[in-house]
Tab-separated table of C-alpha atoms and ligand atoms in Angstrom:
chain	number	residue	atom	x	y	z
J	1431	MET	CA	-14.978	32.700	14.926
J	1432	SER	CA	-14.618	35.456	12.338
J	1433	SER	CA	-12.065	37.886	11.123
J	1434	SER	CA	-13.512	40.921	9.329
J	1435	GLY	CA	-16.815	39.098	8.965
J	1436	THR	CA	-15.484	36.099	6.998
J	1437	LEU	CA	-16.221	32.794	8.674
J	1438	GLN	CA	-13.356	30.981	10.370
J	1439	VAL	CA	-14.178	28.037	12.618
J	1440	LYS	CA	-11.684	27.101	15.307
J	1441	CYS	CA	-11.714	23.996	17.465
J	1442	PRO	CA	-11.949	24.860	21.194
J	1443	ILE	CA	-8.541	24.380	22.850
J	1444	HIS	CA	-8.215	22.152	25.954
J	1445	ARG	CA	-4.548	21.312	26.413
J	1446	LEU	CA	-3.788	18.109	28.272
J	1447	THR	CA	-0.761	17.230	30.346
J	1448	ALA	CA	0.482	13.768	31.282
J	1449	GLU	CA	-1.362	14.252	34.611
J	1450	THR	CA	-4.696	15.437	33.181
J	1451	VAL	CA	-4.852	13.063	30.245
J	1452	GLY	CA	-7.595	10.998	31.935
J	1453	THR	CA	-9.960	13.976	31.956
J	1454	PHE	CA	-10.373	14.077	28.157
J	1455	ASP	CA	-14.016	14.828	27.425
J	1456	LYS	CA	-15.732	14.941	24.037
J	1457	GLU	CA	-18.046	17.658	25.384
J	1458	TRP	CA	-15.082	20.083	25.303
J	1459	PHE	CA	-15.464	20.360	21.568
J	1460	ARG	CA	-18.995	21.720	21.486
J	1461	THR	CA	-19.196	25.244	20.156
J	1462	GLN	CA	-21.598	27.503	18.297
J	1463	VAL	CA	-21.049	29.694	15.295
J	1464	THR	CA	-23.494	32.190	13.841
J	1465	VAL	CA	-23.515	32.825	10.099
J	1466	LEU	CA	-25.633	34.905	7.751
J	1467	ALA	CA	-28.298	33.103	5.759
J	1468	ALA	CA	-30.463	34.029	2.770
J	1469	LYS	CA	-34.129	33.335	3.459
J	1470	VAL	CA	-35.934	32.233	0.281
J	1471	PRO	CA	-39.068	30.335	-0.750
J	1472	ALA	CA	-38.394	26.602	-0.999
J	1473	HIS	CA	-38.502	26.584	-4.826
J	1474	LYS	CA	-35.772	29.254	-5.019
J	1475	ALA	CA	-33.216	27.480	-2.768
J	1476	GLY	CA	-31.874	25.277	-5.579
J	1477	LEU	CA	-31.467	28.272	-7.919
J	1478	LEU	CA	-29.572	30.180	-5.284
J	1479	MET	CA	-27.224	27.266	-4.720
J	1480	GLN	CA	-26.385	27.270	-8.453
J	1481	ALA	CA	-26.026	31.045	-8.806
J	1482	PRO	CA	-22.518	31.960	-10.076
J	1483	ALA	CA	-22.664	35.165	-8.001
J	1484	LEU	CA	-22.797	33.074	-4.810
J	1485	ARG	CA	-20.101	30.562	-5.688
J	1486	LYS	CA	-17.653	32.137	-3.234
J	1487	THR	CA	-20.313	33.081	-0.690
J	1488	LEU	CA	-22.152	29.836	0.120
J	1489	LEU	CA	-21.161	28.029	3.326
J	1490	ASP	CA	-18.564	25.307	2.703
J	1491	LEU	CA	-18.068	23.451	5.963
J	1492	PRO	CA	-17.644	19.672	5.770
J	1493	GLN	CA	-20.672	17.668	7.007
J	1494	ILE	CA	-22.803	20.804	7.437
J	1495	LYS	CA	-25.959	21.126	5.308
J	1496	ARG	CA	-26.171	24.415	3.465
J	1497	VAL	CA	-29.956	24.537	3.152
J	1498	ILE	CA	-32.092	24.521	6.301
J	1499	PRO	CA	-35.898	24.172	6.177
J	1500	CYS	CA	-37.829	26.783	8.227
J	1501	GLU	CA	-41.106	26.210	10.054
J	1502	ASP	CA	-42.966	28.489	7.610
J	1503	GLY	CA	-41.920	26.282	4.655
J	1504	SER	CA	-39.210	28.640	3.399
J	1505	ARG	CA	-35.502	27.783	3.341
J	1506	LEU	CA	-32.335	29.274	4.804
J	1507	VAL	CA	-29.364	29.087	2.451
J	1508	LEU	CA	-26.294	29.413	4.689
J	1509	LEU	CA	-23.446	31.747	3.803
J	1510	ARG	CA	-19.803	31.775	4.817
J	1511	VAL	CA	-19.906	35.259	6.346
J	1512	THR	CA	-20.908	36.499	9.761
J	1513	GLU	CA	-21.556	40.150	8.795
J	1514	LYS	CA	-23.150	41.871	5.822
J	1515	ALA	CA	-20.045	44.004	5.385
J	1516	ALA	CA	-18.094	40.901	4.421
J	1517	LEU	CA	-20.356	39.977	1.481
J	1518	LEU	CA	-18.828	40.122	-1.986
J	1519	PRO	CA	-20.307	42.863	-4.236
J	1520	GLU	CA	-21.795	40.320	-6.698
J	1521	ALA	CA	-23.622	38.604	-3.803
J	1522	VAL	CA	-24.960	41.935	-2.505
J	1523	THR	CA	-26.227	42.799	-6.009
J	1524	LEU	CA	-27.986	39.453	-6.363
J	1525	PHE	CA	-29.676	39.683	-2.958
J	1526	GLU	CA	-30.853	43.248	-3.777
J	1527	GLN	CA	-32.102	42.367	-7.269
J	1528	GLU	CA	-34.022	39.335	-5.991
J	1529	ASN	CA	-35.227	41.130	-2.879
J	1530	ILE	CA	-33.762	38.441	-0.651
J	1531	GLU	CA	-33.860	38.953	3.077
J	1532	LEU	CA	-30.774	38.036	5.137
J	1533	SER	CA	-30.994	36.645	8.655
J	1534	GLU	CA	-28.706	34.869	11.101
J	1535	HIS	CA	-28.437	31.167	11.768
J	1536	THR	CA	-26.527	29.481	14.584
J	1537	LEU	CA	-24.718	26.209	13.924
J	1538	ASP	CA	-23.977	23.740	16.738
J	1539	LEU	CA	-20.601	22.091	16.181
J	1540	ASP	CA	-19.458	19.166	18.330
J	1541	TYR	CA	-16.739	16.481	18.606
J	1542	ASN	CA	-18.006	14.787	15.438
J	1543	PHE	CA	-17.420	17.908	13.361
J	1544	TRP	CA	-13.685	18.273	14.022
J	1545	THR	CA	-10.981	16.334	12.172
J	1546	VAL	CA	-8.391	14.126	13.899
J	1547	GLU	CA	-5.815	16.840	13.313
J	1548	ASP	CA	-8.122	19.523	14.812
J	1549	ILE	CA	-8.513	17.487	18.012
J	1550	PHE	CA	-4.793	16.688	18.313
J	1551	GLN	CA	-3.917	20.359	17.811
J	1552	ALA	CA	-6.468	21.282	20.502
J	1553	VAL	CA	-5.439	18.831	23.215
J	1554	LEU	CA	-1.737	18.008	22.866
J	1555	PRO	CA	0.799	20.152	24.739
J	1556	GLU	CA	2.219	23.036	22.679
J	1557	ASP	CA	5.631	21.412	22.312
J	1558	LEU	CA	4.103	18.271	20.766
J	1559	LEU	CA	1.981	20.005	18.133
J	1560	GLU	CA	4.524	20.052	15.331
J	1561	GLY	CA	5.215	16.326	15.226
J	1562	ALA	CA	1.661	15.240	16.102
J	1563	PRO	CA	0.524	12.066	14.304
J	1564	ALA	CA	-0.950	12.768	10.858
J	1565	GLY	CA	-1.548	10.918	7.580
J	1566	PHE	CA	-2.216	7.569	9.228
J	1567	ALA	CA	-0.807	4.375	7.761
J	1568	THR	CA	-3.500	1.744	7.467
J	1569	VAL	CA	-3.720	-1.892	6.564
J	1570	GLY	CA	-7.202	-3.341	6.219
J	1571	HIS	CA	-9.187	-2.197	9.268
J	1572	ILE	CA	-6.022	-1.355	11.263
J	1573	SER	CA	-4.421	2.054	11.635
J	1574	HIS	CA	-0.829	1.636	12.792
J	1575	LEU	CA	1.268	4.276	14.500
J	1576	ASN	CA	4.861	4.508	15.526
J	1577	LEU	CA	4.648	6.979	18.402
J	1578	ASN	CA	7.740	8.719	19.708
J	1579	ASP	CA	8.273	8.458	23.477
J	1580	GLU	CA	6.998	11.971	24.213
J	1581	TYR	CA	3.562	11.071	22.790
J	1582	LEU	CA	3.186	7.904	24.872
J	1583	PRO	CA	1.299	9.570	27.790
J	1584	TYR	CA	-1.376	10.537	25.238
J	1585	LYS	CA	-1.397	7.284	23.286
J	1586	TYR	CA	-4.894	6.075	24.281
J	1587	ILE	CA	-6.470	9.451	23.459
J	1588	ILE	CA	-4.634	9.471	20.137
J	1589	GLY	CA	-5.907	5.930	19.429
J	1590	GLN	CA	-9.490	6.728	20.444
J	1591	VAL	CA	-9.668	9.883	18.309
J	1592	ILE	CA	-8.399	8.009	15.232
J	1593	LEU	CA	-10.887	5.196	15.889
J	1594	ASP	CA	-13.755	7.668	16.278
J	1595	LYS	CA	-12.904	9.659	13.184
J	1596	LEU	CA	-11.746	7.223	10.491
J	1597	PRO	CA	-14.818	5.269	9.395
J	1598	THR	CA	-12.996	2.198	8.000
J	1599	ILE	CA	-10.759	1.758	11.067
J	1600	ARG	CA	-11.744	-0.759	13.754
J	1601	THR	CA	-8.354	-1.152	15.491
J	1602	VAL	CA	-5.594	1.350	16.264
J	1603	VAL	CA	-2.178	-0.017	17.231
J	1604	ASN	CA	1.184	1.377	18.215
J	1605	LYS	CA	4.201	-0.545	16.947
J	1606	LEU	CA	6.448	-1.299	19.888
J	1607	ASP	CA	9.848	-2.158	18.533
J	1608	ASN	CA	12.056	-1.711	15.537
J	1609	ILE	CA	11.626	-4.281	12.834
J	1610	ASP	CA	14.860	-6.205	13.318
J	1611	ASN	CA	13.559	-9.673	13.998
J	1612	LYS	CA	13.915	-12.598	11.608
J	1613	PHE	CA	10.460	-12.470	10.041
J	1614	ARG	CA	10.209	-8.679	9.932
J	1615	VAL	CA	7.091	-8.534	12.138
J	1616	PHE	CA	6.256	-5.829	14.655
J	1617	GLU	CA	5.194	-6.279	18.231
J	1618	MET	CA	2.213	-3.988	18.710
J	1619	GLU	CA	-0.077	-2.637	21.394
J	1620	VAL	CA	-3.772	-2.036	20.778
J	1621	LEU	CA	-4.540	1.602	21.624
J	1622	ALA	CA	-8.231	1.507	20.749
J	1623	GLY	CA	-10.811	-0.794	19.191
J	1624	GLU	CA	-10.930	-4.534	18.563
J	1625	ASN	CA	-8.074	-6.840	19.441
J	1626	ASN	CA	-8.188	-8.300	15.936
J	1627	PHE	CA	-5.169	-8.300	13.631
J	1628	VAL	CA	-6.495	-10.400	10.770
J	1629	VAL	CA	-6.982	-7.970	7.924
J	1630	GLU	CA	-8.114	-7.976	4.325
J	1631	GLN	CA	-6.130	-5.640	2.132
J	1632	SER	CA	-6.435	-4.982	-1.599
J	1633	GLU	CA	-3.390	-4.399	-3.732
J	1634	SER	CA	-2.980	-4.571	-7.530
J	1635	SER	CA	-6.566	-5.870	-7.953
J	1636	CYS	CA	-5.836	-8.808	-5.628
J	1637	THR	CA	-7.108	-9.399	-2.089
J	1638	PHE	CA	-4.682	-10.354	0.662
J	1639	ARG	CA	-5.765	-11.778	4.012
J	1640	PHE	CA	-3.239	-12.068	6.835
J	1641	ASP	CA	-2.579	-11.493	10.517
J	1642	PHE	CA	-0.728	-8.175	10.635
J	1643	SER	CA	0.887	-9.118	13.970
J	1644	GLN	CA	2.391	-12.341	12.586
J	1645	VAL	CA	3.609	-11.565	9.069
J	1646	TYR	CA	5.352	-8.783	7.175
J	1647	TRP	CA	3.237	-6.320	5.228
J	1648	ASN	CA	4.026	-2.779	4.139
J	1649	SER	CA	1.392	-0.903	2.152
J	1650	ARG	CA	4.045	1.664	1.163
J	1651	LEU	CA	5.592	-0.969	-1.115
J	1652	HIS	CA	2.473	-1.060	-3.290
J	1653	THR	CA	3.992	0.893	-6.188
J	1654	GLU	CA	7.246	-1.062	-5.985
J	1655	HIS	CA	5.389	-4.383	-6.139
J	1656	ALA	CA	3.446	-3.110	-9.174
J	1657	ARG	CA	6.587	-1.709	-10.840
J	1658	LEU	CA	8.480	-4.986	-10.701
J	1659	VAL	CA	5.497	-7.174	-11.631
J	1660	ASP	CA	4.956	-4.942	-14.692
J	1661	THR	CA	8.467	-5.754	-15.921
J	1662	PHE	CA	7.628	-9.506	-16.115
J	1663	LYS	CA	6.356	-10.945	-19.397
J	1664	PRO	CA	3.204	-13.042	-18.900
J	1665	GLU	CA	5.060	-16.116	-20.208
J	1666	ASP	CA	7.895	-15.715	-17.652
J	1667	VAL	CA	8.660	-17.797	-14.570
J	1668	VAL	CA	9.527	-15.954	-11.340
J	1669	ALA	CA	11.110	-17.401	-8.195
J	1670	ASP	CA	10.237	-15.182	-5.214
J	1671	VAL	CA	12.705	-16.032	-2.458
J	1672	PHE	CA	11.189	-13.930	0.370
J	1673	ALA	CA	7.587	-13.845	-0.806
J	1674	GLY	CA	5.753	-12.862	2.400
J	1675	VAL	CA	2.012	-13.329	1.908
J	1676	GLY	CA	2.377	-12.934	-1.860
J	1677	PRO	CA	2.312	-9.239	-2.938
J	1678	PHE	CA	4.645	-9.973	-5.903
J	1679	ALA	CA	3.639	-13.598	-6.487
J	1680	VAL	CA	-0.156	-13.320	-6.541
J	1681	PRO	CA	-0.462	-10.262	-8.867
J	1682	ALA	CA	2.191	-11.829	-11.137
J	1683	GLY	CA	0.122	-15.040	-11.256
J	1684	LYS	CA	-2.935	-12.968	-12.158
J	1685	ARG	CA	-1.053	-11.724	-15.246
J	1686	GLY	CA	-0.296	-15.272	-16.361
J	1687	VAL	CA	3.265	-15.367	-14.942
J	1688	ALA	CA	4.180	-18.735	-13.337
J	1689	VAL	CA	5.696	-18.380	-9.850
J	1690	LEU	CA	7.627	-20.370	-7.263
J	1691	ALA	CA	6.970	-18.392	-4.054
J	1692	ASN	CA	8.791	-19.042	-0.800
J	1693	ASP	CA	8.781	-17.707	2.750
J	1694	LEU	CA	10.406	-19.138	5.857
J	1695	ASN	CA	7.790	-17.732	8.245
J	1696	PRO	CA	5.209	-20.541	8.618
J	1697	LYS	CA	2.461	-17.949	9.121
J	1698	SER	CA	3.416	-16.049	5.942
J	1699	TYR	CA	3.400	-19.365	4.070
J	1700	GLU	CA	-0.018	-20.279	5.495
J	1701	TYR	CA	-1.568	-16.937	4.529
J	1702	MET	CA	0.191	-16.945	1.147
J	1703	VAL	CA	-1.382	-20.341	0.358
J	1704	GLY	CA	-4.776	-18.858	1.291
J	1705	ASN	CA	-4.180	-15.804	-0.881
J	1706	ILE	CA	-3.135	-17.953	-3.841
J	1707	LYS	CA	-6.405	-19.897	-3.537
J	1708	HIS	CA	-8.593	-16.905	-2.890
J	1709	ASN	CA	-7.205	-15.041	-5.920
J	1710	LYS	CA	-7.577	-18.169	-8.101
J	1711	VAL	CA	-3.940	-18.549	-9.149
J	1712	THR	CA	-3.339	-22.058	-7.741
J	1713	GLU	CA	-2.405	-23.440	-11.145
J	1714	LEU	CA	0.355	-20.903	-11.642
J	1715	VAL	CA	1.722	-20.075	-8.172
J	1716	ARG	CA	3.409	-22.784	-6.066
J	1717	ALA	CA	4.207	-22.001	-2.439
J	1718	TYR	CA	7.182	-23.204	-0.368
J	1719	ASN	CA	8.160	-22.782	3.282
J	1720	GLU	CA	11.921	-23.040	3.496
J	1721	ASP	CA	15.060	-21.023	4.054
J	1722	GLY	CA	15.772	-18.642	1.155
J	1723	ARG	CA	19.278	-20.010	0.627
J	1724	GLU	CA	18.010	-23.559	0.190
J	1725	PHE	CA	15.161	-22.346	-2.034
J	1726	ILE	CA	17.616	-20.569	-4.384
J	1727	ARG	CA	19.810	-23.678	-4.584
J	1728	VAL	CA	17.031	-26.045	-5.612
J	1729	ALA	CA	14.686	-23.741	-7.579
J	1730	ALA	CA	16.140	-24.443	-11.071
J	1731	ARG	CA	16.200	-28.192	-10.513
J	1732	ARG	CA	12.695	-28.144	-9.068
J	1733	LEU	CA	11.353	-26.463	-12.183
J	1734	LEU	CA	13.159	-28.870	-14.519
J	1735	ASP	CA	11.676	-31.794	-12.552
J	1736	GLU	CA	8.179	-30.341	-12.310
J	1737	PRO	CA	7.575	-27.618	-14.884
J	1738	LEU	CA	4.805	-25.112	-14.385
J	1739	PRO	CA	1.880	-25.011	-16.859
J	1740	PRO	CA	2.422	-23.287	-20.207
J	1741	TYR	CA	1.393	-19.715	-20.703
J	1742	LYS	CA	-2.186	-19.413	-21.922
J	1743	PRO	CA	-2.802	-16.107	-23.679
J	1744	HIS	CA	-5.779	-14.422	-22.098
J	1745	LYS	CA	-8.803	-14.327	-24.408
J	1746	SER	CA	-11.678	-11.931	-24.028
J	1747	ILE	CA	-15.230	-13.308	-24.060
J	1748	ARG	CA	-15.681	-11.760	-27.506
J	1749	GLU	CA	-12.592	-13.584	-28.846
J	1750	LEU	CA	-13.760	-16.883	-27.343
J	1751	LYS	CA	-17.215	-16.457	-28.905
J	1752	ALA	CA	-15.713	-15.589	-32.304
J	1753	GLU	CA	-13.546	-18.720	-32.103
J	1754	ARG	CA	-16.558	-20.881	-31.255
J	1755	ARG	CA	-18.549	-19.358	-34.123
J	1756	SER	CA	-15.797	-20.005	-36.657
J	1757	ARG	CA	-15.472	-23.615	-35.422
J	1758	ASN	CA	-19.219	-24.127	-35.874
J	1759	GLN	CA	-19.019	-22.833	-39.431
J	1760	GLN	CA	-16.216	-25.249	-40.340
J	1761	PRO	CA	-17.352	-28.710	-39.231
J	1762	SER	CA	-14.242	-30.316	-40.692
J	1763	GLN	CA	-12.188	-28.401	-38.118
J	1764	LEU	CA	-14.183	-29.260	-35.025
J	1765	ASN	CA	-11.040	-30.112	-33.100
J	1766	PRO	CA	-8.350	-27.997	-34.723
J	1767	GLN	CA	-4.853	-28.748	-33.517
J	1768	VAL	CA	-3.942	-25.422	-31.902
J	1769	PRO	CA	-0.184	-25.484	-31.367
J	1770	SER	CA	0.178	-25.474	-27.587
J	1771	LEU	CA	3.089	-23.856	-25.802
J	1772	PRO	CA	5.417	-26.136	-23.820
J	1773	PRO	CA	5.278	-26.288	-19.996
J	1774	ARG	CA	7.534	-23.701	-18.343
J	1775	ASN	CA	10.781	-25.149	-16.977
J	1776	LYS	CA	13.146	-22.149	-16.981
J	1777	ILE	CA	13.372	-19.457	-14.317
J	1778	ASP	CA	13.461	-15.951	-15.805
J	1779	HIS	CA	13.583	-13.884	-12.595
J	1780	PHE	CA	14.548	-14.230	-8.956
J	1781	VAL	CA	12.962	-11.673	-6.588
J	1782	MET	CA	14.685	-11.064	-3.254
J	1783	ASN	CA	12.883	-8.576	-1.030
J	1784	LEU	CA	14.611	-8.865	2.342
J	1785	PRO	CA	16.534	-5.592	2.115
J	1786	ASP	CA	18.467	-5.962	5.363
J	1787	THR	CA	20.218	-9.184	4.386
J	1788	ALA	CA	19.206	-10.298	0.863
J	1789	ILE	CA	22.695	-9.560	-0.497
J	1790	GLU	CA	24.106	-12.096	1.968
J	1791	PHE	CA	22.038	-14.807	0.276
J	1792	LEU	CA	23.607	-14.207	-3.159
J	1793	ASP	CA	26.348	-16.796	-2.559
J	1794	ALA	CA	23.579	-19.413	-2.849
J	1795	PHE	CA	23.447	-18.759	-6.616
J	1796	ARG	CA	26.901	-20.273	-7.087
J	1797	GLY	CA	26.440	-23.433	-9.104
J	1798	ILE	CA	22.626	-23.476	-9.253
J	1799	LEU	CA	22.973	-24.814	-12.824
J	1800	SER	CA	25.937	-27.100	-12.118
J	1801	SER	CA	25.288	-30.763	-12.940
J	1802	GLU	CA	25.656	-31.514	-9.233
J	1803	ARG	CA	22.719	-29.249	-8.326
J	1804	ILE	CA	20.688	-30.171	-11.396
J	1805	GLY	CA	20.940	-33.897	-10.637
J	1806	GLY	CA	23.541	-34.924	-13.203
J	1807	ARG	CA	21.522	-33.547	-16.164
J	1808	ASP	CA	22.674	-31.152	-18.838
J	1809	PRO	CA	20.694	-27.924	-18.292
J	1810	THR	CA	22.111	-26.185	-21.372
J	1811	GLY	CA	19.125	-27.177	-23.491
J	1812	VAL	CA	17.103	-24.865	-21.240
J	1813	TYR	CA	19.689	-22.337	-19.990
J	1814	ARG	CA	22.199	-21.602	-22.749
J	1815	LYS	CA	25.643	-20.697	-21.448
J	1816	GLU	CA	25.292	-17.068	-22.440
J	1817	PRO	CA	24.299	-13.970	-20.457
J	1818	SER	CA	20.975	-13.392	-22.265
J	1819	SER	CA	19.763	-16.870	-21.208
J	1820	MET	CA	20.490	-16.324	-17.507
J	1821	PRO	CA	17.767	-15.369	-14.988
J	1822	MET	CA	17.516	-11.768	-13.857
J	1823	VAL	CA	18.015	-11.252	-10.109
J	1824	HIS	CA	16.087	-8.397	-8.471
J	1825	CYS	CA	17.724	-7.923	-5.088
J	1826	TYR	CA	16.456	-5.330	-2.572
J	1827	CYS	CA	18.898	-3.716	-0.177
J	1828	PHE	CA	19.586	-0.710	2.030
J	1829	THR	CA	22.473	1.709	1.772
J	1830	ARG	CA	23.647	4.649	3.834
J	1831	GLU	CA	25.123	6.262	0.712
J	1832	LEU	CA	22.587	8.966	-0.108
J	1833	GLU	CA	23.970	10.025	-3.517
J	1834	PHE	CA	22.858	7.780	-6.359
J	1835	ASP	CA	26.348	7.205	-7.840
J	1836	LYS	CA	27.842	6.354	-4.475
J	1837	ALA	CA	24.869	4.134	-3.608
J	1838	GLU	CA	25.358	2.321	-6.923
J	1839	GLU	CA	29.048	1.755	-6.252
J	1840	ASP	CA	28.396	0.575	-2.688
J	1841	ILE	CA	25.626	-1.858	-3.665
J	1842	ARG	CA	27.444	-3.240	-6.693
J	1843	GLN	CA	30.571	-3.890	-4.631
J	1844	ARG	CA	28.596	-5.753	-1.942
J	1845	VAL	CA	26.726	-7.824	-4.548
J	1846	GLU	CA	29.923	-8.800	-6.386
J	1847	LYS	CA	31.632	-9.687	-3.122
J	1848	ALA	CA	28.747	-11.895	-2.001
J	1849	MET	CA	28.565	-13.696	-5.361
J	1850	GLY	CA	32.317	-13.932	-5.722
J	1851	ALA	CA	32.200	-12.597	-9.308
J	1852	PRO	CA	31.830	-9.305	-11.189
J	1853	LEU	CA	28.441	-8.413	-12.649
J	1854	GLU	CA	28.274	-8.644	-16.440
J	1855	GLY	CA	26.171	-6.642	-18.897
J	1856	GLU	CA	22.629	-5.788	-17.872
J	1857	VAL	CA	22.626	-4.078	-14.459
J	1858	SER	CA	20.153	-1.453	-13.277
J	1859	LEU	CA	19.472	0.226	-9.969
J	1860	HIS	CA	16.083	1.536	-8.888
J	1861	ALA	CA	15.638	3.847	-5.877
J	1862	VAL	CA	12.630	2.509	-3.929
J	1863	ARG	CA	12.268	4.867	-0.954
J	1864	ARG	CA	14.010	6.618	1.912
J	1865	VAL	CA	13.396	4.484	5.001
J	1866	ALA	CA	15.218	6.695	7.521
J	1867	PRO	CA	16.909	10.112	7.330
J	1868	LYS	CA	20.200	8.493	6.287
J	1869	LYS	CA	19.105	5.186	4.815
J	1870	ASP	CA	17.721	4.444	1.346
J	1871	MET	CA	16.136	1.306	-0.066
J	1872	TYR	CA	17.118	0.201	-3.575
J	1873	CYS	CA	16.430	-2.658	-5.954
J	1874	ILE	CA	19.416	-3.809	-8.009
J	1875	SER	CA	18.494	-5.884	-11.061
J	1876	PHE	CA	21.176	-7.863	-12.871
J	1877	ARG	CA	21.688	-10.959	-15.015
J	1878	LEU	CA	23.102	-13.827	-13.017
J	1879	PRO	CA	26.679	-14.177	-14.338
J	1880	VAL	CA	27.100	-17.381	-16.384
J	1881	GLY	CA	30.218	-18.285	-14.407
J	1882	VAL	CA	28.301	-18.073	-11.129
J	1883	ALA	CA	25.318	-20.134	-12.318
J	1884	PHE	CA	27.491	-22.930	-13.752
J	1885	ALA	CA	30.227	-22.830	-11.063
J	1886	THR	CA	31.051	-26.245	-9.699
J	1887	THR	CA	29.904	-26.394	-6.088
M	2267	LIG	C1	10.683	-7.605	3.746
M	2267	LIG	S1	9.623	-8.999	3.795
M	2267	LIG	C2	9.055	-9.014	2.124
M	2267	LIG	C3	7.777	-9.733	1.940
M	2267	LIG	C4	7.138	-9.529	0.566
M	2267	LIG	N1	7.974	-10.015	-0.505
M	2267	LIG	C5	6.837	-8.055	0.337
M	2267	LIG	O1	7.367	-7.461	-0.607
M	2267	LIG	O2	6.059	-7.482	1.085
M	2267	LIG	C6	10.786	-10.304	3.874
M	2267	LIG	C7	10.173	-11.680	4.029
M	2267	LIG	O3	11.245	-12.617	4.120
M	2267	LIG	C8	10.909	-13.644	5.027
M	2267	LIG	N2	12.170	-14.235	5.490
M	2267	LIG	C9	13.014	-13.778	6.434
M	2267	LIG	N3	14.110	-14.578	6.504
M	2267	LIG	C10	13.941	-15.527	5.562
M	2267	LIG	C11	14.747	-16.614	5.120
M	2267	LIG	N4	15.919	-16.894	5.671
M	2267	LIG	N5	14.292	-17.387	4.123
M	2267	LIG	C12	13.093	-17.126	3.536
M	2267	LIG	N6	12.282	-16.129	3.925
M	2267	LIG	C13	12.710	-15.337	4.910
M	2267	LIG	C14	10.116	-12.945	6.106
M	2267	LIG	O4	9.263	-13.845	6.765
M	2267	LIG	C15	9.345	-11.879	5.296
M	2267	LIG	O5	8.078	-12.351	4.928
């Protein structure tokens, strides 16, 4: 427990094998450690805890109280040394000056004291220590793991330890397959805890409720969702082609952005509708449940037919009160004609987060503003035939090109091929994250080329 008198606590080791895994016992982790303690009258304990000379000498073990009451009314202030010889000179001086007596105190440590990592390092076979699960991904009350085959014999112990140790976790699951199905959902096995996958998760000051086993959700995309939403102006309209349960659409709606949000998975749609209601953005966010290609084709026409409400600048309570006061002072202007903004009928952004195949959907943009698609109308009053009036497309994708320049070339080529036209003007590429050792996720943002939007279909 100590090296040269300085306290070091070590979790008792009990290595398991695939055969002995059923013998796991929480009692294995009981141990005792004896430390030095300063015995002082009760009124002096607080002073000692504040003393600069003891800053590096007081016990600092998580969950362990540093001041222990004694039967005679005095207090033991615990130190992080096991022998007097290990005390720092300034601590020795203080104890001598104040005539403080040192004694020993034994701490009982048990299973509850050790961290998840401590327990894994104590029970897993030596050859599994390096890659042992750590830094657990969570969504709502679920901790989700992706265990490699060699950890599978220990999966229930791993699940139980995480459940025991992480206070907000009520379910631990292991994802069973790779995410290559149509709706990007994982099959999962419950390792410990409740068989309940319906979670509540906060992101960007919004609350999302969904069944983690039936819809796509990735908490690692939090910053990417926030990044893109921040680029929208509150008066914009966004069409989210693969919206999931709404992590772009709902926070955008909260900022005043009007949104058409679509997902083909009926469960994603159902939960997205709930999230729109729960986060009070029903006026601004409309949900659809159709194939992304069809959604892209009809989105512009839909918005011309049924525009979304105009942007209402957010007013603070103080501004609203000041407005009311000034109206009261000017009776002649009781109902002033505030110029209202027109309803929103033009799409400013398309968001396409289905990185595996989103690029393949880009052909659907051909002719979205053609008179055939727009129902024989002339859309040029809304979308001028010039690049700056075209919607931006934010298309997520993967590439195996790991250098930025090569990734850019690869992605641009695939986008242009799918759309059947070169990109014009505004194009930017944002590296989102590395998803596998040789696979990166990017977001390419570009103006829809005029020729593509107005192409005859
Ligand atoms: C990678 S998830 C992204 C979800 C959400 N936008 C996010 O950022 O978390 C892709 C979504 O596309 C949906 N999806 C898959 N194929 C689709 C299609 N053909 N049309 C529309 N949605 C589709 C899936 O159900 C899933 O919710």
